[in-house]
Tab-separated table of N, CA and C in Angstrom:
chain	number	residue	atom	x	y	z
A	954	UNK	N	82.672	69.707	116.539
A	954	UNK	CA	81.500	70.270	115.918
A	954	UNK	C	81.926	71.483	115.089
A	955	UNK	N	81.622	71.416	113.852
A	955	UNK	CA	82.044	72.434	112.916
A	955	UNK	C	80.876	73.368	112.581
A	956	UNK	N	81.130	74.691	112.571
A	956	UNK	CA	80.086	75.640	112.175
A	956	UNK	C	80.501	76.314	110.883
A	957	UNK	N	79.528	76.551	110.087
A	957	UNK	CA	79.789	77.206	108.808
A	957	UNK	C	79.351	78.659	108.922
A	958	UNK	N	80.289	79.540	109.319
A	958	UNK	CA	79.969	80.957	109.546
A	958	UNK	C	79.580	81.660	108.268
A	959	UNK	N	80.060	81.269	107.144
A	959	UNK	CA	79.768	81.943	105.889
A	959	UNK	C	78.442	81.555	105.277
A	960	UNK	N	77.778	80.525	105.783
A	960	UNK	CA	76.534	80.042	105.182
A	960	UNK	C	75.385	81.027	105.355
A	961	UNK	N	75.428	81.882	106.381
A	961	UNK	CA	74.311	82.783	106.655
A	961	UNK	C	74.552	84.199	106.154
A	962	UNK	N	75.682	84.445	105.555
A	962	UNK	CA	75.972	85.776	105.028
A	962	UNK	C	75.289	85.955	103.675
A	963	UNK	N	74.726	87.121	103.448
A	963	UNK	CA	74.057	87.346	102.158
A	963	UNK	C	75.088	87.543	101.045
A	964	UNK	N	74.654	87.274	99.867
A	964	UNK	CA	75.503	87.524	98.706
A	964	UNK	C	75.546	89.036	98.465
A	965	UNK	N	76.483	89.529	97.698
A	965	UNK	CA	76.527	90.967	97.410
A	965	UNK	C	75.230	91.477	96.766
A	966	UNK	N	74.625	90.684	95.897
A	966	UNK	CA	73.360	91.091	95.263
A	966	UNK	C	72.242	91.205	96.296
A	967	UNK	N	72.194	90.235	97.225
A	967	UNK	CA	71.177	90.271	98.274
A	967	UNK	C	71.382	91.484	99.186
A	968	UNK	N	72.614	91.803	99.493
A	968	UNK	CA	72.904	92.964	100.347
A	968	UNK	C	72.483	94.254	99.662
A	969	UNK	N	72.773	94.391	98.344
A	969	UNK	CA	72.355	95.585	97.608
A	969	UNK	C	70.830	95.697	97.564
A	970	UNK	N	70.149	94.578	97.364
A	970	UNK	CA	68.686	94.578	97.328
A	970	UNK	C	68.113	94.987	98.690
A	971	UNK	N	68.729	94.490	99.768
A	971	UNK	CA	68.261	94.860	101.108
A	971	UNK	C	68.475	96.345	101.367
A	972	UNK	N	69.599	96.900	100.944
A	972	UNK	CA	69.845	98.338	101.101
A	972	UNK	C	68.860	99.164	100.286
A	973	UNK	N	68.550	98.704	99.079
A	973	UNK	CA	67.569	99.413	98.252
A	973	UNK	C	66.210	99.403	98.927
A	974	UNK	N	65.834	98.269	99.529
A	974	UNK	CA	64.570	98.202	100.253
A	974	UNK	C	64.579	99.149	101.444
A	975	UNK	N	65.708	99.235	102.140
A	975	UNK	CA	65.828	100.135	103.290
A	975	UNK	C	65.662	101.587	102.849
A	976	UNK	N	66.289	101.953	101.726
A	976	UNK	CA	66.134	103.318	101.210
A	976	UNK	C	64.681	103.598	100.845
A	977	UNK	N	64.010	102.616	100.264
A	977	UNK	CA	62.593	102.778	99.911
A	977	UNK	C	61.746	102.980	101.168
A	978	UNK	N	62.017	102.220	102.221
A	978	UNK	CA	61.277	102.366	103.480
A	978	UNK	C	61.531	103.744	104.082
A	979	UNK	N	62.787	104.199	104.076
A	979	UNK	CA	63.095	105.539	104.591
A	979	UNK	C	62.351	106.615	103.817
A	980	UNK	N	62.320	106.510	102.507
A	980	UNK	CA	61.610	107.493	101.680
A	980	UNK	C	60.114	107.458	101.969
A	981	UNK	N	59.568	106.267	102.167
A	981	UNK	CA	58.141	106.150	102.484
A	981	UNK	C	57.822	106.777	103.832
A	982	UNK	N	58.670	106.543	104.822
A	982	UNK	CA	58.456	107.125	106.150
A	982	UNK	C	58.562	108.641	106.079
A	983	UNK	N	59.530	109.160	105.333
A	983	UNK	CA	59.678	110.614	105.188
A	983	UNK	C	58.457	111.211	104.511
A	984	UNK	N	57.953	110.552	103.478
A	984	UNK	CA	56.762	111.053	102.786
A	984	UNK	C	55.545	110.985	103.695
A	985	UNK	N	55.433	109.925	104.476
A	985	UNK	CA	54.296	109.790	105.383
A	985	UNK	C	54.305	110.874	106.442
A	986	UNK	N	55.479	111.220	106.960
A	986	UNK	CA	55.544	112.250	107.986
A	986	UNK	C	55.253	113.631	107.419
A	987	UNK	N	55.355	113.807	106.100
A	987	UNK	CA	55.051	115.091	105.463
A	987	UNK	C	53.656	115.101	104.855
A	988	UNK	N	52.880	114.054	105.078
A	988	UNK	CA	51.557	113.961	104.473
A	988	UNK	C	50.693	115.130	104.896
A	989	UNK	N	50.006	115.757	103.963
A	989	UNK	CA	49.110	116.854	104.329
A	989	UNK	C	47.898	116.329	105.091
A	990	UNK	N	47.153	117.266	105.610
A	990	UNK	CA	45.947	116.923	106.374
A	990	UNK	C	45.001	116.073	105.557
A	991	UNK	N	44.166	115.369	106.282
A	991	UNK	CA	43.125	114.597	105.628
A	991	UNK	C	42.153	115.578	104.958
A	992	UNK	N	41.517	115.175	103.864
A	992	UNK	CA	40.582	116.077	103.172
A	992	UNK	C	39.449	116.578	104.069
A	993	UNK	N	38.950	115.737	104.989
A	993	UNK	CA	37.860	116.190	105.851
A	993	UNK	C	38.320	117.325	106.749
A	994	UNK	N	39.594	117.311	107.156
A	994	UNK	CA	40.073	118.383	108.022
A	994	UNK	C	40.268	119.666	107.229
A	995	UNK	N	40.722	119.554	105.992
A	995	UNK	CA	40.849	120.735	105.135
A	995	UNK	C	39.476	121.371	104.917
A	996	UNK	N	38.462	120.554	104.693
A	996	UNK	CA	37.104	121.072	104.508
A	996	UNK	C	36.577	121.706	105.790
A	997	UNK	N	36.869	121.105	106.923
A	997	UNK	CA	36.416	121.646	108.210
A	997	UNK	C	37.078	122.983	108.508
A	998	UNK	N	38.381	123.070	108.261
A	998	UNK	CA	39.094	124.325	108.505
A	998	UNK	C	38.564	125.430	107.594
A	999	UNK	N	38.314	125.093	106.354
A	999	UNK	CA	37.767	126.072	105.415
A	999	UNK	C	36.375	126.511	105.861
A	1000	UNK	N	35.561	125.568	106.304
A	1000	UNK	CA	34.221	125.923	106.801
A	1000	UNK	C	34.306	126.846	108.016
A	1001	UNK	N	35.306	126.609	108.880
A	1001	UNK	CA	35.477	127.477	110.040
A	1001	UNK	C	35.769	128.907	109.607
A	1002	UNK	N	36.654	129.062	108.619
A	1002	UNK	CA	36.997	130.409	108.160
A	1002	UNK	C	35.850	131.073	107.405
A	1003	UNK	N	34.914	130.287	106.903
A	1003	UNK	CA	33.730	130.861	106.264
A	1003	UNK	C	32.709	131.268	107.322
A	1004	UNK	N	32.505	130.421	108.316
A	1004	UNK	CA	31.449	130.651	109.305
A	1004	UNK	C	31.818	131.708	110.350
A	1005	UNK	N	33.059	131.719	110.793
A	1005	UNK	CA	33.447	132.580	111.909
A	1005	UNK	C	33.181	134.065	111.671
A	1006	UNK	N	33.542	134.651	110.529
A	1006	UNK	CA	33.235	136.083	110.352
A	1006	UNK	C	31.739	136.370	110.362
A	1007	UNK	N	30.963	135.472	109.800
A	1007	UNK	CA	29.506	135.684	109.757
A	1007	UNK	C	28.912	135.576	111.151
A	1008	UNK	N	29.325	134.571	111.926
A	1008	UNK	CA	28.823	134.430	113.296
A	1008	UNK	C	29.243	135.606	114.161
A	1009	UNK	N	30.493	136.024	114.037
A	1009	UNK	CA	30.965	137.159	114.831
A	1009	UNK	C	30.241	138.433	114.425
A	1010	UNK	N	30.032	138.623	113.134
A	1010	UNK	CA	29.284	139.786	112.672
A	1010	UNK	C	27.867	139.798	113.215
A	1011	UNK	N	27.221	138.652	113.244
A	1011	UNK	CA	25.873	138.566	113.815
A	1011	UNK	C	25.883	138.861	115.302
A	1012	UNK	N	26.921	138.412	115.999
A	1012	UNK	CA	27.013	138.668	117.443
A	1012	UNK	C	27.280	140.139	117.735
A	1013	UNK	N	27.985	140.831	116.847
A	1013	UNK	CA	28.319	142.239	117.061
A	1013	UNK	C	27.294	143.200	116.466
A	1014	UNK	N	26.352	142.689	115.712
A	1014	UNK	CA	25.418	143.547	114.974
A	1014	UNK	C	24.582	144.424	115.905
A	1015	UNK	N	24.420	145.665	115.512
A	1015	UNK	CA	23.523	146.612	116.196
A	1015	UNK	C	22.680	147.272	115.142
A	1016	UNK	N	21.417	147.138	115.092
A	1016	UNK	CA	20.540	146.241	115.855
A	1016	UNK	C	20.725	144.779	115.428
A	1017	UNK	N	19.965	143.900	116.074
A	1017	UNK	CA	20.099	142.475	115.793
A	1017	UNK	C	19.941	142.199	114.298
A	1018	UNK	N	20.673	141.216	113.829
A	1018	UNK	CA	20.665	140.865	112.414
A	1018	UNK	C	20.279	139.402	112.254
A	1019	UNK	N	19.170	139.137	111.626
A	1019	UNK	CA	18.650	137.812	111.300
A	1019	UNK	C	18.201	136.978	112.500
A	1020	UNK	N	18.896	137.047	113.601
A	1020	UNK	CA	18.481	136.352	114.826
A	1020	UNK	C	19.084	137.087	116.014
A	1021	UNK	N	18.623	136.817	117.218
A	1021	UNK	CA	19.135	137.555	118.383
A	1021	UNK	C	20.637	137.369	118.569
A	1022	UNK	N	21.271	138.372	119.163
A	1022	UNK	CA	22.720	138.321	119.356
A	1022	UNK	C	23.138	137.130	120.206
A	1023	UNK	N	22.373	136.803	121.238
A	1023	UNK	CA	22.744	135.670	122.079
A	1023	UNK	C	22.767	134.376	121.268
A	1024	UNK	N	21.872	134.250	120.282
A	1024	UNK	CA	21.842	133.046	119.445
A	1024	UNK	C	23.100	132.975	118.570
A	1025	UNK	N	23.564	134.129	118.084
A	1025	UNK	CA	24.806	134.153	117.317
A	1025	UNK	C	25.981	133.726	118.189
A	1026	UNK	N	26.015	134.241	119.418
A	1026	UNK	CA	27.121	133.902	120.326
A	1026	UNK	C	27.109	132.412	120.649
A	1027	UNK	N	25.937	131.871	120.953
A	1027	UNK	CA	25.829	130.445	121.277
A	1027	UNK	C	26.244	129.608	120.066
A	1028	UNK	N	25.776	130.000	118.890
A	1028	UNK	CA	26.131	129.270	117.674
A	1028	UNK	C	27.634	129.326	117.417
A	1029	UNK	N	28.214	130.510	117.611
A	1029	UNK	CA	29.648	130.673	117.382
A	1029	UNK	C	30.460	129.833	118.372
A	1030	UNK	N	30.104	129.865	119.644
A	1030	UNK	CA	30.845	129.101	120.654
A	1030	UNK	C	30.697	127.597	120.409
A	1031	UNK	N	29.485	127.156	120.086
A	1031	UNK	CA	29.271	125.732	119.824
A	1031	UNK	C	30.049	125.279	118.591
A	1032	UNK	N	30.032	126.093	117.565
A	1032	UNK	CA	30.762	125.749	116.343
A	1032	UNK	C	32.260	125.691	116.587
A	1033	UNK	N	32.777	126.662	117.335
A	1033	UNK	CA	34.218	126.655	117.643
A	1033	UNK	C	34.584	125.452	118.511
A	1034	UNK	N	33.692	125.028	119.398
A	1034	UNK	CA	33.955	123.831	120.201
A	1034	UNK	C	34.036	122.593	119.301
A	1035	UNK	N	33.153	122.510	118.317
A	1035	UNK	CA	33.205	121.391	117.368
A	1035	UNK	C	34.495	121.442	116.564
A	1036	UNK	N	34.874	122.625	116.086
A	1036	UNK	CA	36.117	122.763	115.342
A	1036	UNK	C	37.318	122.383	116.207
A	1037	UNK	N	37.306	122.778	117.481
A	1037	UNK	CA	38.386	122.412	118.394
A	1037	UNK	C	38.476	120.906	118.596
A	1038	UNK	N	37.315	120.257	118.749
A	1038	UNK	CA	37.295	118.803	118.897
A	1038	UNK	C	37.816	118.120	117.639
A	1039	UNK	N	37.439	118.637	116.473
A	1039	UNK	CA	37.926	118.059	115.225
A	1039	UNK	C	39.432	118.273	115.057
A	1040	UNK	N	39.935	119.412	115.512
A	1040	UNK	CA	41.385	119.638	115.485
A	1040	UNK	C	42.085	118.624	116.386
A	1041	UNK	N	41.518	118.378	117.563
A	1041	UNK	CA	42.083	117.366	118.459
A	1041	UNK	C	42.077	115.984	117.827
A	1042	UNK	N	40.992	115.637	117.138
A	1042	UNK	CA	40.900	114.350	116.457
A	1042	UNK	C	41.938	114.260	115.334
A	1043	UNK	N	42.065	115.337	114.566
A	1043	UNK	CA	43.052	115.339	113.480
A	1043	UNK	C	44.465	115.223	114.038
A	1044	UNK	N	44.742	115.915	115.140
A	1044	UNK	CA	46.072	115.836	115.760
A	1044	UNK	C	46.348	114.421	116.261
A	1045	UNK	N	45.357	113.790	116.860
A	1045	UNK	CA	45.538	112.421	117.346
A	1045	UNK	C	45.754	111.451	116.178
A	1046	UNK	N	44.968	111.622	115.103
A	1046	UNK	CA	45.149	110.765	113.929
A	1046	UNK	C	46.531	110.975	113.307
A	1047	UNK	N	46.967	112.224	113.255
A	1047	UNK	CA	48.287	112.538	112.698
A	1047	UNK	C	49.378	111.840	113.511
A	1048	UNK	N	49.263	111.933	114.837
A	1048	UNK	CA	50.280	111.310	115.703
A	1048	UNK	C	50.261	109.791	115.571
A	1049	UNK	N	49.060	109.215	115.474
A	1049	UNK	CA	48.961	107.761	115.322
A	1049	UNK	C	49.524	107.316	113.973
A	1050	UNK	N	49.340	108.139	112.946
A	1050	UNK	CA	49.777	107.774	111.606
A	1050	UNK	C	51.278	107.972	111.413
A	1051	UNK	N	51.816	109.044	112.000
A	1051	UNK	CA	53.221	109.384	111.742
A	1051	UNK	C	54.134	109.177	112.939
A	1052	UNK	N	53.564	109.119	114.139
A	1052	UNK	CA	54.388	109.022	115.341
A	1052	UNK	C	54.966	110.355	115.767
A	1053	UNK	N	54.546	111.431	115.126
A	1053	UNK	CA	55.066	112.767	115.406
A	1053	UNK	C	53.905	113.658	115.821
A	1054	UNK	N	54.096	114.425	116.888
A	1054	UNK	CA	53.051	115.343	117.334
A	1054	UNK	C	52.997	116.560	116.411
A	1055	UNK	N	51.806	117.158	116.325
A	1055	UNK	CA	51.663	118.381	115.542
A	1055	UNK	C	52.433	119.505	116.211
A	1056	UNK	N	53.147	120.265	115.392
A	1056	UNK	CA	53.896	121.400	115.922
A	1056	UNK	C	53.744	122.550	114.941
A	1057	UNK	N	53.273	123.679	115.453
A	1057	UNK	CA	53.124	124.852	114.606
A	1057	UNK	C	54.433	125.620	114.475
A	1058	UNK	N	55.389	125.348	115.369
A	1058	UNK	CA	56.643	126.096	115.324
A	1058	UNK	C	57.549	125.698	114.168
A	1059	UNK	N	57.201	124.636	113.437
A	1059	UNK	CA	58.022	124.248	112.297
A	1059	UNK	C	57.552	124.889	110.996
A	1060	UNK	N	56.412	125.596	111.047
A	1060	UNK	CA	55.935	126.282	109.851
A	1060	UNK	C	56.861	127.449	109.535
A	1061	UNK	N	57.029	127.769	108.261
A	1061	UNK	CA	57.893	128.901	107.919
A	1061	UNK	C	57.332	130.197	108.492
A	1062	UNK	N	58.170	130.926	109.211
A	1062	UNK	CA	57.714	132.155	109.878
A	1062	UNK	C	57.230	133.201	108.884
A	1063	UNK	N	57.826	133.238	107.694
A	1063	UNK	CA	57.421	134.236	106.711
A	1063	UNK	C	55.975	134.033	106.264
A	1064	UNK	N	55.436	132.825	106.405
A	1064	UNK	CA	54.048	132.557	106.050
A	1064	UNK	C	53.150	132.493	107.282
A	1065	UNK	N	53.657	131.910	108.368
A	1065	UNK	CA	52.831	131.690	109.552
A	1065	UNK	C	52.513	132.986	110.299
A	1066	UNK	N	53.506	133.854	110.483
A	1066	UNK	CA	53.286	135.082	111.256
A	1066	UNK	C	52.231	135.979	110.591
A	1067	UNK	N	52.337	136.251	109.292
A	1067	UNK	CA	51.269	137.064	108.683
A	1067	UNK	C	49.896	136.387	108.753
A	1068	UNK	N	49.850	135.079	108.525
A	1068	UNK	CA	48.553	134.391	108.552
A	1068	UNK	C	47.952	134.414	109.948
A	1069	UNK	N	48.759	134.107	110.975
A	1069	UNK	CA	48.237	134.060	112.340
A	1069	UNK	C	47.950	135.448	112.897
A	1070	UNK	N	48.471	136.475	112.267
A	1070	UNK	CA	48.217	137.845	112.704
A	1070	UNK	C	47.085	138.483	111.906
A	1071	UNK	N	47.143	138.357	110.597
A	1071	UNK	CA	46.200	139.070	109.743
A	1071	UNK	C	44.812	138.432	109.680
A	1072	UNK	N	44.733	137.102	109.706
A	1072	UNK	CA	43.411	136.473	109.633
A	1072	UNK	C	42.527	136.824	110.829
A	1073	UNK	N	43.014	136.762	112.069
A	1073	UNK	CA	42.158	137.203	113.184
A	1073	UNK	C	41.778	138.683	113.078
A	1074	UNK	N	42.725	139.521	112.666
A	1074	UNK	CA	42.400	140.935	112.481
A	1074	UNK	C	41.342	141.128	111.405
A	1075	UNK	N	41.434	140.367	110.334
A	1075	UNK	CA	40.450	140.441	109.262
A	1075	UNK	C	39.067	140.020	109.754
A	1076	UNK	N	39.014	138.939	110.506
A	1076	UNK	CA	37.722	138.426	110.982
A	1076	UNK	C	37.087	139.404	111.962
A	1077	UNK	N	37.847	139.869	112.939
A	1077	UNK	CA	37.313	140.816	113.926
A	1077	UNK	C	37.005	142.158	113.260
A	1078	UNK	N	37.904	142.612	112.386
A	1078	UNK	CA	37.686	143.879	111.691
A	1078	UNK	C	36.435	143.851	110.834
A	1079	UNK	N	36.194	142.732	110.156
A	1079	UNK	CA	34.984	142.610	109.331
A	1079	UNK	C	33.729	142.656	110.203
A	1080	UNK	N	33.799	142.037	111.390
A	1080	UNK	CA	32.652	142.083	112.300
A	1080	UNK	C	32.327	143.506	112.735
A	1081	UNK	N	33.359	144.261	113.087
A	1081	UNK	CA	33.135	145.650	113.494
A	1081	UNK	C	32.739	146.538	112.320
A	1082	UNK	N	33.320	146.286	111.147
A	1082	UNK	CA	32.929	147.049	109.960
A	1082	UNK	C	31.455	146.805	109.655
A	1083	UNK	N	31.001	145.568	109.804
A	1083	UNK	CA	29.584	145.254	109.603
A	1083	UNK	C	28.729	145.959	110.645
A	1084	UNK	N	29.189	145.954	111.882
A	1084	UNK	CA	28.428	146.603	112.959
A	1084	UNK	C	28.200	148.086	112.652
A	1085	UNK	N	29.242	148.757	112.155
A	1085	UNK	CA	29.138	150.204	111.955
A	1085	UNK	C	28.554	150.589	110.601
A	1086	UNK	N	28.639	149.727	109.612
A	1086	UNK	CA	28.094	150.069	108.297
A	1086	UNK	C	26.770	149.369	108.008
A	1087	UNK	N	26.540	148.223	108.644
A	1087	UNK	CA	25.329	147.454	108.375
A	1087	UNK	C	25.383	146.689	107.058
A	1088	UNK	N	26.527	146.657	106.428
A	1088	UNK	CA	26.664	145.963	105.135
A	1088	UNK	C	27.308	144.594	105.333
A	1089	UNK	N	26.565	143.532	105.036
A	1089	UNK	CA	27.111	142.185	105.228
A	1089	UNK	C	28.224	141.828	104.245
A	1090	UNK	N	28.446	142.684	103.252
A	1090	UNK	CA	29.531	142.431	102.305
A	1090	UNK	C	30.873	142.292	103.028
A	1091	UNK	N	31.060	143.026	104.118
A	1091	UNK	CA	32.294	142.907	104.916
A	1091	UNK	C	32.470	141.478	105.430
A	1092	UNK	N	31.377	140.888	105.907
A	1092	UNK	CA	31.446	139.534	106.468
A	1092	UNK	C	31.722	138.506	105.379
A	1093	UNK	N	31.040	138.664	104.250
A	1093	UNK	CA	31.219	137.705	103.167
A	1093	UNK	C	32.603	137.846	102.528
A	1094	UNK	N	33.116	139.064	102.495
A	1094	UNK	CA	34.478	139.280	101.993
A	1094	UNK	C	35.507	138.619	102.896
A	1095	UNK	N	35.348	138.798	104.218
A	1095	UNK	CA	36.272	138.155	105.161
A	1095	UNK	C	36.161	136.638	105.081
A	1096	UNK	N	34.943	136.124	104.892
A	1096	UNK	CA	34.755	134.677	104.751
A	1096	UNK	C	35.454	134.170	103.492
A	1097	UNK	N	35.363	134.927	102.403
A	1097	UNK	CA	36.012	134.519	101.150
A	1097	UNK	C	37.537	134.539	101.287
A	1098	UNK	N	38.079	135.572	101.935
A	1098	UNK	CA	39.532	135.644	102.127
A	1098	UNK	C	39.999	134.509	103.045
A	1099	UNK	N	39.265	134.243	104.118
A	1099	UNK	CA	39.621	133.144	105.021
A	1099	UNK	C	39.572	131.800	104.329
A	1100	UNK	N	38.534	131.576	103.515
A	1100	UNK	CA	38.433	130.315	102.772
A	1100	UNK	C	39.584	130.191	101.774
A	1101	UNK	N	39.904	131.281	101.086
A	1101	UNK	CA	41.018	131.250	100.126
A	1101	UNK	C	42.340	130.961	100.844
A	1102	UNK	N	42.545	131.564	102.011
A	1102	UNK	CA	43.773	131.311	102.769
A	1102	UNK	C	43.836	129.851	103.223
A	1103	UNK	N	42.714	129.302	103.669
A	1103	UNK	CA	42.680	127.910	104.115
A	1103	UNK	C	42.959	126.958	102.955
A	1104	UNK	N	42.267	127.141	101.861
A	1104	UNK	CA	42.455	126.269	100.706
A	1104	UNK	C	43.876	126.424	100.159
A	1105	UNK	N	44.349	127.662	100.107
A	1105	UNK	CA	45.711	127.901	99.627
A	1105	UNK	C	46.763	127.217	100.485
A	1106	UNK	N	46.596	127.274	101.803
A	1106	UNK	CA	47.583	126.630	102.671
A	1106	UNK	C	47.545	125.116	102.524
A	1107	UNK	N	46.356	124.554	102.366
A	1107	UNK	CA	46.273	123.103	102.181
A	1107	UNK	C	46.885	122.684	100.849
A	1108	UNK	N	46.657	123.465	99.801
A	1108	UNK	CA	47.281	123.151	98.509
A	1108	UNK	C	48.798	123.287	98.592
A	1109	UNK	N	49.259	124.250	99.369
A	1109	UNK	CA	50.696	124.436	99.562
A	1109	UNK	C	51.300	123.218	100.246
A	1110	UNK	N	50.620	122.717	101.293
A	1110	UNK	CA	51.115	121.524	101.978
A	1110	UNK	C	51.119	120.320	101.038
A	1111	UNK	N	50.117	120.216	100.189
A	1111	UNK	CA	50.092	119.108	99.236
A	1111	UNK	C	51.279	119.221	98.278
A	1112	UNK	N	51.557	120.438	97.816
A	1112	UNK	CA	52.699	120.657	96.917
A	1112	UNK	C	54.012	120.306	97.610
A	1113	UNK	N	54.156	120.744	98.871
A	1113	UNK	CA	55.358	120.399	99.616
A	1113	UNK	C	55.486	118.901	99.798
A	1114	UNK	N	54.360	118.236	100.029
A	1114	UNK	CA	54.365	116.787	100.209
A	1114	UNK	C	54.837	116.077	98.937
A	1115	UNK	N	54.400	116.562	97.791
A	1115	UNK	CA	54.790	115.932	96.532
A	1115	UNK	C	56.264	116.122	96.240
A	1116	UNK	N	56.855	117.217	96.759
A	1116	UNK	CA	58.277	117.454	96.553
A	1116	UNK	C	59.136	116.643	97.502
A	1117	UNK	N	58.518	116.113	98.564
A	1117	UNK	CA	59.283	115.332	99.561
A	1117	UNK	C	59.838	114.071	98.905
A	1118	UNK	N	60.999	113.613	99.365
A	1118	UNK	CA	61.609	112.401	98.762
A	1118	UNK	C	60.790	111.170	99.011
């Protein structure tokens, strides 16, 4: 019984084509793993940075502003719970799509440390500034800066994604 071992070997052209396809698949997987957040999550994060200073300012207001302080606190806690659930959903979708868990430790420290430090200080500081001055401009200013930071970071991720191989 004779076997033809060479009959199943690809030609050099077929081998080059298969390698090119493999490189294309690798590039696609790399781009997929660098994909920025879904647009709904970018909008949700931006909404959180708009709402949080206003809710906190209402909760800290002396005297009450627009509605009772307890209503501001309940609204703020409920909203943050929704944002937390949406973050969990986005993280699960990200893992299902890429096979990689979300990790904040891979963000560049030169951008992450100031953002994770200054944004909470800005939000809390605006709430206290509103409490002591009674001017809601502090809250709206903090909301605008938070929204700009959120939109800017999402645009940055999109730019990084486009540069990915």
